[in-house]
CSV table of C-alpha atoms in Angstrom, one decimal:
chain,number,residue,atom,x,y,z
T,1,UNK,CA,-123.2,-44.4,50.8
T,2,UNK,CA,-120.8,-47.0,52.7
T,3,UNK,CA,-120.9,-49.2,50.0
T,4,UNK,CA,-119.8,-46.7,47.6
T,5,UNK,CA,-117.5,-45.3,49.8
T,6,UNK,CA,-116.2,-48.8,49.6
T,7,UNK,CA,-115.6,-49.6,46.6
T,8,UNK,CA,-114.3,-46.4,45.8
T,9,UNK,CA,-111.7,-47.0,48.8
T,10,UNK,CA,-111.3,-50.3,46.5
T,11,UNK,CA,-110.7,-48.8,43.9
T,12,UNK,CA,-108.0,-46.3,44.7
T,13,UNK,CA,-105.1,-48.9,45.0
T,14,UNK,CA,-105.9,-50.8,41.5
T,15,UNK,CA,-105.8,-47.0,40.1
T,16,UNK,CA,-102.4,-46.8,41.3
T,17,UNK,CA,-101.3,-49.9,40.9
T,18,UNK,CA,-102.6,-49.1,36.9
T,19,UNK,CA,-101.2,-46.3,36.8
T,20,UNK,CA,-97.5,-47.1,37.9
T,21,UNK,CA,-97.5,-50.1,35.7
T,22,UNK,CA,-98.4,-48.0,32.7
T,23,UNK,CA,-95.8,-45.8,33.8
T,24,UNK,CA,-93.3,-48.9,33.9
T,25,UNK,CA,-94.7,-49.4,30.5
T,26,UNK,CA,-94.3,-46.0,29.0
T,27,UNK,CA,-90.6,-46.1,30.7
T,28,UNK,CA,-89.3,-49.0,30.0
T,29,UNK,CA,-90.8,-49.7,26.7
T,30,UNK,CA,-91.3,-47.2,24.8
T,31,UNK,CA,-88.7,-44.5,22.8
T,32,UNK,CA,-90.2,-41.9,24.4
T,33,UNK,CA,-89.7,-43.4,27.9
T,34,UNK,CA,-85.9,-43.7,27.1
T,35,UNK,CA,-85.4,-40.5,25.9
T,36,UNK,CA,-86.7,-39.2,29.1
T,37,UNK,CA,-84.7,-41.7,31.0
T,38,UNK,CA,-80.8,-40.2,28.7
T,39,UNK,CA,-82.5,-36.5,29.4
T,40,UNK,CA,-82.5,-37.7,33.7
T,41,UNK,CA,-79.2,-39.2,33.1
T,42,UNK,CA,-77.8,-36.0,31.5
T,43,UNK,CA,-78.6,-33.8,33.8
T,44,UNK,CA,-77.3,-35.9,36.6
T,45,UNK,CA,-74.0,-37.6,35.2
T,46,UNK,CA,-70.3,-35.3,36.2
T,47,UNK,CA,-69.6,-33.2,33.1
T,48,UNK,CA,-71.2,-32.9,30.1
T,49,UNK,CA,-73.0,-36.0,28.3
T,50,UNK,CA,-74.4,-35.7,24.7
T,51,UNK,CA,-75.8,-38.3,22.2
T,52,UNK,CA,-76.6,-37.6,18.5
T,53,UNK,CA,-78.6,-40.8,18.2
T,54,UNK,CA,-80.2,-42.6,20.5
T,55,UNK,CA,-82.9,-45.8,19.1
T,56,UNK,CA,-84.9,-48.4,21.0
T,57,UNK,CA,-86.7,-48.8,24.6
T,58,UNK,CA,-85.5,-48.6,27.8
T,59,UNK,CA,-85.2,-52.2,27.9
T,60,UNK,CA,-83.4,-53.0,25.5
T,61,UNK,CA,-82.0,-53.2,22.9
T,62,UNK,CA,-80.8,-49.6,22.3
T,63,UNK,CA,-78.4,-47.6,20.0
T,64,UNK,CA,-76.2,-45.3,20.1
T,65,UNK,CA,-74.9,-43.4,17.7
T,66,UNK,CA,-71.6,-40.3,18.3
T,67,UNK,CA,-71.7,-39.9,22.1
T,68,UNK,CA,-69.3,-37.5,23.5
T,69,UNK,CA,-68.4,-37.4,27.3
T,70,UNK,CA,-65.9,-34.7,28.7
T,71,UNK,CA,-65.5,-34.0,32.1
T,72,UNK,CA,-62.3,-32.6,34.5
T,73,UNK,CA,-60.3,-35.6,33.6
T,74,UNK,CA,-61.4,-37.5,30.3
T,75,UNK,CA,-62.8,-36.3,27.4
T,76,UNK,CA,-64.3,-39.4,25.6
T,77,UNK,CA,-66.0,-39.7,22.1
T,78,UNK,CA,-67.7,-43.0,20.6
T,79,UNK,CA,-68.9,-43.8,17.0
T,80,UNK,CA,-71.5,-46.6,18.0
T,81,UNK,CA,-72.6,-48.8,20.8
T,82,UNK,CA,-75.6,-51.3,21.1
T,83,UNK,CA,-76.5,-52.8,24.5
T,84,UNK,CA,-78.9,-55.6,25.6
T,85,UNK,CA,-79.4,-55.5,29.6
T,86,UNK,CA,-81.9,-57.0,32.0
T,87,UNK,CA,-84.1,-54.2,34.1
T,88,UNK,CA,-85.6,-56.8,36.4
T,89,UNK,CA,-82.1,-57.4,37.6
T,90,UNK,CA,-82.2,-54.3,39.2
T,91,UNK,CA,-84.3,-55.0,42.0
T,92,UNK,CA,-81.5,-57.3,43.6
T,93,UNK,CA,-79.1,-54.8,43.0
T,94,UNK,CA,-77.4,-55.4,40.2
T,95,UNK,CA,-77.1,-54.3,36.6
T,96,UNK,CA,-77.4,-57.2,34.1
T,97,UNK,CA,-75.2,-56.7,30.9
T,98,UNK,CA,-76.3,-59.4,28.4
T,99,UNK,CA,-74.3,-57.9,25.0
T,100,UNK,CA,-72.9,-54.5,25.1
T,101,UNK,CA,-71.1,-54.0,21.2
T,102,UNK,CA,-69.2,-50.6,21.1
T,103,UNK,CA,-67.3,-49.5,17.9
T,104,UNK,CA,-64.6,-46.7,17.3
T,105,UNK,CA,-63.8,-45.2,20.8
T,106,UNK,CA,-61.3,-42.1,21.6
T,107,UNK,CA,-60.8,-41.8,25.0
T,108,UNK,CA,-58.2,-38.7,26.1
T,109,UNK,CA,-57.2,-38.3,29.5
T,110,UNK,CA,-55.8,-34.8,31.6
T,111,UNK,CA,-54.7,-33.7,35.0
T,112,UNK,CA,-57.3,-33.3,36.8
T,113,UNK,CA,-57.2,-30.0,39.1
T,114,UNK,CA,-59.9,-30.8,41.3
T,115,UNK,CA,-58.9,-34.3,42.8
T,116,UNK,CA,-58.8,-34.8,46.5
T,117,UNK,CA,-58.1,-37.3,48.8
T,118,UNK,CA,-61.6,-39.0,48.2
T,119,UNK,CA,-60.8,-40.0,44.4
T,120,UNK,CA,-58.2,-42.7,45.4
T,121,UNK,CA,-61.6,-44.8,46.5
T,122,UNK,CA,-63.1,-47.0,44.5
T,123,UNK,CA,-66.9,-47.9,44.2
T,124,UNK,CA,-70.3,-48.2,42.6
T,125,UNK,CA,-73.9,-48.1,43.7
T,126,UNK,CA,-74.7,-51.8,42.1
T,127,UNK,CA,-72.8,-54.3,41.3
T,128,UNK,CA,-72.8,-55.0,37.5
T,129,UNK,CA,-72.9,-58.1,35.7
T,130,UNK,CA,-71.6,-58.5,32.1
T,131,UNK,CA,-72.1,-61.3,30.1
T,132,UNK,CA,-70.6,-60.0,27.0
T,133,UNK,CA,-69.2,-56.9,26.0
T,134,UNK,CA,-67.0,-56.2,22.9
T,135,UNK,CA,-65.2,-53.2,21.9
T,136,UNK,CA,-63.6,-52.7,18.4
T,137,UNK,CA,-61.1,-49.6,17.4
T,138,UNK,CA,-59.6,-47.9,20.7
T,139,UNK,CA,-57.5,-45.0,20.7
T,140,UNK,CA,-56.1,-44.3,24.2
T,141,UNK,CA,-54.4,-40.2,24.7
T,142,UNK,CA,-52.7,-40.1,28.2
T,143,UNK,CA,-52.0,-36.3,30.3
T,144,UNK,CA,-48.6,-37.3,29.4
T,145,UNK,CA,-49.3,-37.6,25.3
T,146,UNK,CA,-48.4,-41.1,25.2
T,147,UNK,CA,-51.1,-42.9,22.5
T,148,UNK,CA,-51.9,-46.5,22.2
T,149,UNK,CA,-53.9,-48.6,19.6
T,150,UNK,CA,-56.1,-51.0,20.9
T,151,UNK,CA,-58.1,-53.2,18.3
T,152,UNK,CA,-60.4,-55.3,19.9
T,153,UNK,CA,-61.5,-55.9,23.7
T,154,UNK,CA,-63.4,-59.1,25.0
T,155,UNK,CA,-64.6,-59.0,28.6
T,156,UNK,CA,-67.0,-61.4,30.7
T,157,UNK,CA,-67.2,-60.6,34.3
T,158,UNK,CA,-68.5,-59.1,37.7
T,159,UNK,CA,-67.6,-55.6,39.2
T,160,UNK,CA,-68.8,-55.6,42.3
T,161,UNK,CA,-67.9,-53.1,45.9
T,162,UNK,CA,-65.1,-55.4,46.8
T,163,UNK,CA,-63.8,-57.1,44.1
T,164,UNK,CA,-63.6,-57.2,40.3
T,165,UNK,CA,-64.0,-60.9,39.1
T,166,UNK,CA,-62.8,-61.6,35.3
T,167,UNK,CA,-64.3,-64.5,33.8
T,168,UNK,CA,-62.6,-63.7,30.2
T,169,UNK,CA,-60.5,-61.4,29.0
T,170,UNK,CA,-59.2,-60.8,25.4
T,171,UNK,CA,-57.4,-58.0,24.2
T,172,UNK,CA,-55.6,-57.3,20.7
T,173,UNK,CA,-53.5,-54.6,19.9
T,174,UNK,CA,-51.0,-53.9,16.6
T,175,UNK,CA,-48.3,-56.6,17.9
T,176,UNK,CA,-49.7,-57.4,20.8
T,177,UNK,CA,-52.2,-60.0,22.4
T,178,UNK,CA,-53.3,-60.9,26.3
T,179,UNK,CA,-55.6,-63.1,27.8
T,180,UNK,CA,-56.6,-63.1,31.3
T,181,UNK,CA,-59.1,-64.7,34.1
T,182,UNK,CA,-59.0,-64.0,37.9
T,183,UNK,CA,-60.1,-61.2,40.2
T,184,UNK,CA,-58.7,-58.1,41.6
T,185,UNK,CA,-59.3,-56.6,44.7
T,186,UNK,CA,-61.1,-53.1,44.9
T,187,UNK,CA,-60.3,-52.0,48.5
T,188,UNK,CA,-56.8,-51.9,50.2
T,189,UNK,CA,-57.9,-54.7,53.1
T,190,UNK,CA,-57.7,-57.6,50.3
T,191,UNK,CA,-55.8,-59.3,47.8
T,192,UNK,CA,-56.5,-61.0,44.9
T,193,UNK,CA,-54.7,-62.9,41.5
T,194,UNK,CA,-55.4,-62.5,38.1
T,195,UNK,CA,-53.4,-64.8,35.5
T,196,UNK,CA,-52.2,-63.5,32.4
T,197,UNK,CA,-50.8,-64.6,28.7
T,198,UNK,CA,-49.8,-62.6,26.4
T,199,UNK,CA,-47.3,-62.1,23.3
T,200,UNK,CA,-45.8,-59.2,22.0
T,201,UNK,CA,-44.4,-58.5,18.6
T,202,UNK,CA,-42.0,-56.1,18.6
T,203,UNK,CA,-40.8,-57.1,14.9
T,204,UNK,CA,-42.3,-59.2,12.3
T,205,UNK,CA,-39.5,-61.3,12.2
T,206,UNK,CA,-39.9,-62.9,16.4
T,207,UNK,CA,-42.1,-61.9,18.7
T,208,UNK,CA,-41.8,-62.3,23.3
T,209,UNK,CA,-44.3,-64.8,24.8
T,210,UNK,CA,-45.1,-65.0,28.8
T,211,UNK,CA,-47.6,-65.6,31.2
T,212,UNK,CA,-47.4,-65.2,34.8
T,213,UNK,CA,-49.8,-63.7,37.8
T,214,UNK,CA,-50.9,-60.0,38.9
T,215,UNK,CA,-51.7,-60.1,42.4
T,216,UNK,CA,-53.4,-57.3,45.0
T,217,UNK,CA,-55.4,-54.6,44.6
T,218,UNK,CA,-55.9,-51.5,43.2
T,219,UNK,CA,-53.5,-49.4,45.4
T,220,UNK,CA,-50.4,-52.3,45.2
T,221,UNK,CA,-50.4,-54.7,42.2
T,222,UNK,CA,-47.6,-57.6,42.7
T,223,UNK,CA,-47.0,-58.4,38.6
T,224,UNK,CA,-44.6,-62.3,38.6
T,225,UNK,CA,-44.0,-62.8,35.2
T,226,UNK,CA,-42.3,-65.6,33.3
T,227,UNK,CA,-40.9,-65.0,29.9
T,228,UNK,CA,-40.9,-68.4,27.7
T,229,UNK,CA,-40.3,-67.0,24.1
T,230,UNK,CA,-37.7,-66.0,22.4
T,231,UNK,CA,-35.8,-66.7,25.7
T,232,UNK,CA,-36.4,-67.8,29.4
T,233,UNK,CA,-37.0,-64.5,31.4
T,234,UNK,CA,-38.2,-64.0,34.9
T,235,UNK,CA,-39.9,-60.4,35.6
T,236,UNK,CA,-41.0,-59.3,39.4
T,237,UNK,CA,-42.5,-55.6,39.3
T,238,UNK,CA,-45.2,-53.7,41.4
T,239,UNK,CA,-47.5,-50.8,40.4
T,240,UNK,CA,-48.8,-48.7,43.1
T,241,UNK,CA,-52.1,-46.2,42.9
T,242,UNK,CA,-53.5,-47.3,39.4
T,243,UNK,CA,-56.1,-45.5,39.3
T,244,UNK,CA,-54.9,-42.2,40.8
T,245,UNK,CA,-51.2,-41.6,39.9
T,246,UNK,CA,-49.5,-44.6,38.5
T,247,UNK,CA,-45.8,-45.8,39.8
T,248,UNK,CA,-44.3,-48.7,38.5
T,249,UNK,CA,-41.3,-50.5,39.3
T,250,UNK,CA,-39.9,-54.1,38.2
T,251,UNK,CA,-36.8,-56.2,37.9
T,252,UNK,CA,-36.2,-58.4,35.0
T,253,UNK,CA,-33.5,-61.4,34.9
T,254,UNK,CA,-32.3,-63.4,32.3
T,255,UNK,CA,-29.6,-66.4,32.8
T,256,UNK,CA,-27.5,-66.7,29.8
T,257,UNK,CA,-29.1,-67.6,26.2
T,258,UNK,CA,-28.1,-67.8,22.7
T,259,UNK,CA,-28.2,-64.2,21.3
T,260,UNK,CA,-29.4,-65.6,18.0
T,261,UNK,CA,-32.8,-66.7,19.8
T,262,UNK,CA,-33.4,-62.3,19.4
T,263,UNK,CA,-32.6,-62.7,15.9
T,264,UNK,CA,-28.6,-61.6,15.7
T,265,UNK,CA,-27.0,-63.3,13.1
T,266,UNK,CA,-24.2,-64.3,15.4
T,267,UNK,CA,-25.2,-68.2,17.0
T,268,UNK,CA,-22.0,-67.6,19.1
T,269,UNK,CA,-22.6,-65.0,21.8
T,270,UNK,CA,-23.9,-65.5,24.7
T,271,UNK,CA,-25.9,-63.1,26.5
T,272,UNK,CA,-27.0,-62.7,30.4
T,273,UNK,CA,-27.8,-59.6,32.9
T,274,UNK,CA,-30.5,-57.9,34.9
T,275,UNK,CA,-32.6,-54.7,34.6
T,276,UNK,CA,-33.4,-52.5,37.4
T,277,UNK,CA,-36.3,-50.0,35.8
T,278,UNK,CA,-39.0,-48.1,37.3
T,279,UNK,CA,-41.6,-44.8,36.4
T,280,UNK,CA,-45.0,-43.3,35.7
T,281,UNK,CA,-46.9,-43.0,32.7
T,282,UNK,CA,-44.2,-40.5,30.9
T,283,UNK,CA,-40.9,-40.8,32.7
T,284,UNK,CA,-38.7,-43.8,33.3
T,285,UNK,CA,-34.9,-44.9,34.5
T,286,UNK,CA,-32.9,-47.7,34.3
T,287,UNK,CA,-30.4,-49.1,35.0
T,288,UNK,CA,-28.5,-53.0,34.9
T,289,UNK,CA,-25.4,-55.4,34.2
T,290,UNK,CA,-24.7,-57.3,31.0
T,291,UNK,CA,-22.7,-59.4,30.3
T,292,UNK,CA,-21.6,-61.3,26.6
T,293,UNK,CA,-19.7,-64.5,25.7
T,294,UNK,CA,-18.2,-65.3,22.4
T,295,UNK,CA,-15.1,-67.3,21.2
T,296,UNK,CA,-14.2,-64.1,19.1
T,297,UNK,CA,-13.8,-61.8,21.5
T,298,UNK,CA,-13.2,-62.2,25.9
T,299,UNK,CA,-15.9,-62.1,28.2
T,300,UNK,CA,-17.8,-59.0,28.1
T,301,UNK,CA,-19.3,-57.1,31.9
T,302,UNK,CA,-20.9,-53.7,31.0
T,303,UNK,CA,-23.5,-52.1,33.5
T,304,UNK,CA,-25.3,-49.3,32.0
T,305,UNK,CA,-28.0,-46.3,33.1
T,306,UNK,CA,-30.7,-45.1,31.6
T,307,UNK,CA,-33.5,-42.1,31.8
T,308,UNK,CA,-36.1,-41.5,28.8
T,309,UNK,CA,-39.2,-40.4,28.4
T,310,UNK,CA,-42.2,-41.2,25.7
T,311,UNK,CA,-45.0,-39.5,24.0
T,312,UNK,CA,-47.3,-39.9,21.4
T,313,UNK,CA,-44.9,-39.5,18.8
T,314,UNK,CA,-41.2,-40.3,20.2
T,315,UNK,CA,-38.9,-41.8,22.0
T,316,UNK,CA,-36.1,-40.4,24.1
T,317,UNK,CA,-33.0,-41.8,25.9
T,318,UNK,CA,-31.1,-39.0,27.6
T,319,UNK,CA,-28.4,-41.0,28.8
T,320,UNK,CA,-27.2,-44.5,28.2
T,321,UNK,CA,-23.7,-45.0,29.9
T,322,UNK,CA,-21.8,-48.6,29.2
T,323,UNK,CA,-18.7,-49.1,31.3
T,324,UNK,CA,-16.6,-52.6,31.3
T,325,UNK,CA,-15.3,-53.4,35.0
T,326,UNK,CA,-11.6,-53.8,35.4
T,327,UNK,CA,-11.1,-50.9,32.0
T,328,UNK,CA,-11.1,-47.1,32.0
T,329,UNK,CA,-13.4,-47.3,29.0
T,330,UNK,CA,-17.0,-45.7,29.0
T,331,UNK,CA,-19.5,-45.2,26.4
T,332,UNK,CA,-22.5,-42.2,26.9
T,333,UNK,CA,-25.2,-42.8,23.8
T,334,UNK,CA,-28.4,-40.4,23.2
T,335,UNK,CA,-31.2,-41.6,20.9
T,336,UNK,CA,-34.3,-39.8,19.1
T,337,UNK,CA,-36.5,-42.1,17.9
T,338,UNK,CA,-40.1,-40.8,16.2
T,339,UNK,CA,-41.9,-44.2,15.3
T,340,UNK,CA,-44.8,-42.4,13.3
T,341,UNK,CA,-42.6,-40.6,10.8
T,342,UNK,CA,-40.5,-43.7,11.1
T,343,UNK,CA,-37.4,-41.6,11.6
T,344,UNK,CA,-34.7,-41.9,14.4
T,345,UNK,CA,-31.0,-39.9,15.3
T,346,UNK,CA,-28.4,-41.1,18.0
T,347,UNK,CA,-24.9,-40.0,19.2
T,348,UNK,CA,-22.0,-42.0,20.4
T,349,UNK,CA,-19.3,-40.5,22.9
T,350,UNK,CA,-16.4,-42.8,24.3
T,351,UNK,CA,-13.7,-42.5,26.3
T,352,UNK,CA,-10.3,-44.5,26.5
T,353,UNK,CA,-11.5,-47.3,24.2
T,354,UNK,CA,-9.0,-49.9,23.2
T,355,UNK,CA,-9.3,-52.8,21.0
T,356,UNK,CA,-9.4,-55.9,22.2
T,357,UNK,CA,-11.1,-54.6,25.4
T,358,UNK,CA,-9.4,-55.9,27.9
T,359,UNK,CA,-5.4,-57.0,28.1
T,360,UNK,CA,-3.3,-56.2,25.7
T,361,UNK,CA,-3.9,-53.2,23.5
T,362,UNK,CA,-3.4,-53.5,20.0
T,363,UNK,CA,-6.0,-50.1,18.7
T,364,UNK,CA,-6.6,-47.6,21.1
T,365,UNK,CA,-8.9,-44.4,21.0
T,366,UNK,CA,-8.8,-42.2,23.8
T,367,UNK,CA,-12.0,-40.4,23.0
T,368,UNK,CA,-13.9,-40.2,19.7
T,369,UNK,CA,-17.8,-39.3,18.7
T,370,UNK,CA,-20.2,-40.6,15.9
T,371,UNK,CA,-23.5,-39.5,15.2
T,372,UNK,CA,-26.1,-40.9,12.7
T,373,UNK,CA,-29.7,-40.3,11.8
T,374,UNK,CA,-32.0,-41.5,9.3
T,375,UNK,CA,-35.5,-42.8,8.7
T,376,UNK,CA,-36.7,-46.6,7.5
């Protein structure tokens, strides 16, 4: 009797031990296992989580085929996505990301009601590891209706509780490209840089090149840019609370340059000023001093203001005023602009103009309107 008792005391941990490694088994490699796994997740996830297809073992690799993912603040759909990962990594707390491929994603963000004070911190259980991932075909909505184009994404890099650590970066968009390494800091008490190129092409005929830092964290980002291309550019900005309700504000200088380096026919006028701008995600204002050079006409000093606002489809500048120091003269402009339908209208209202601008008057209109609108 004791020797049976024995072995059957023996034999109660190796029947355990069997049995949670079959379960490992069962959960980790089979289809069945990950279904289970998606039907935990779903249950558990904010909002609502559904996946039409869904291939392979827990393990890896798996597919997935038209997910959709709405909760309070982001409604999200994607066409396909196959990831490779590494479960053992796990145990140390981390998830391992060896190749995550995702194609056609449609992410739409709202306001969301139910925010507290609690969202503006940032944080995950685990930090996770990713080796490669690669995104193709993005379509970003913002609450405000602003919609951008994103064509591919490239990332290699560590999110962890503190910091987010880029290895590579790579993103292309219609017209525009940016490359960037670095860290960023997740928590208020820390600071880190991230550098930056990129190149912008606003028209098929010249294009803007920079590169620069981003430094700080998530609540206050320091951006130090320096434009190289088409002309030499310094830009200092700052965005505050990124991920709860952006604010942006920057200041951009330019020392005088050859206007024909923007593509105006004329290789005589010589161009300089400042920019004072800043906004959200919708709603912007500017304002700054400019001033022109050219044998044909005397030196030029307008400062101007500015408030617009863009959307998904348009662009709006309520109010552009141009004055010249040391004249009467003003200028107030408004401008529609709908780059979809590729169609645009503008007004133009002065006041005491005179020809030449300053001295001697030898045209003078004391007030006068045009307006124009078209498509291209």
């Amino acid at each position: 009797m004791k020797r049976l008792f024995l072995r059957l005391s023996l034999l109660v941990p190796v029947v355990l031990v069997a049995a949670l490694f079959a379960t490992l088994v069962w959960l980790f490699e089979t289809e069945s296992g990950l279904r289970w796994a998606y039907t935990q997740l779903r249950e558990r996830v904010p909002g609502t989580l559904e996946v039409a297809t869904l291939d392979g073992k827990l393990a890896g690799p798996i597919r997935i085929a038209d997910l959709t993912y709405k909760s309070d603040g982001v409604d999200l759909r994607m066409k396909e996505a196959q990831i490779a990962w590494e479960p053992t990594a796990l145990l140390v707390g981390r998830l391992q990301i060896d190749g995550l491929a995702i194609n056609d994603v449609h992410v739409r963000t709202r306001e969301n009601r139910t925010r507290n004070a609690n969202s503006r911190q940032f944080g995950l259980p685990l930090n996770v590891a990713v080796n490669d991932l690669r995104i193709e075909r993005i379509r970003l909505e913002t609450n405000g209706g602003t919609t951008q184009i994103v064509d591919s994404v490239e990332l290699a890099g560590v999110l962890g509780q503190a910091i987010a650590r880029i290895d590579r970066l790579k993103i292309a968009a219609p017209r525009l490209q940016i490359e960037a390494n670095g860290a960023i800091a997740l928590t208020e008490n820390d600071n880190q840089t991230i550098r930056v190129q990129w190149r912008a092409e606003p028209k098929a005929e010249w294009s803007i090149a920079g590169s620069g830092e981003i430094r700080g964290n998530l609540s206050r980002l320091i951006v130090i840019q320096r434009i190289t291309q088409p002309a030499a550019a310094d830009i200092r900005g700052e965005v505050r609370e990124l991920t709860t309700n952006p604010h942006w504000q920057l200041r951009v200088s330019f020392p005088q340059f050859d206007a024909h380096q923007l593509g105006l026919p004329d290789r005589t006028l010589l161009l300089s000023g400042t920019i004072d701008a800043d906004g959200g995600l919708v709603h912007y204002k500017a304002s700054g001093m400019l001033r022109a050079k050219s044998p044909v006409f005397p030196e030029l000093a307008s400062d101007f203001t500015l408030n617009g606002t863009t959307s998904a489809d348009e662009v709006v500048v309520d109010k552009l005023t141009v004055t010249i120091p040391g004249t009467d003269a003003q200028l107030n402009a408004q401008a529609h602009w709908q780059p979809l339908v590729r169609a645009w209208s503008a007004s133009l209202k002065w006041q005491r103009l005179q020809w030449p601008l300053t001295g001697g008057a030898m045209l003078r209109s004391p007030e006068g309107v045009i307006e124009a609108r078209g498509d291209y």
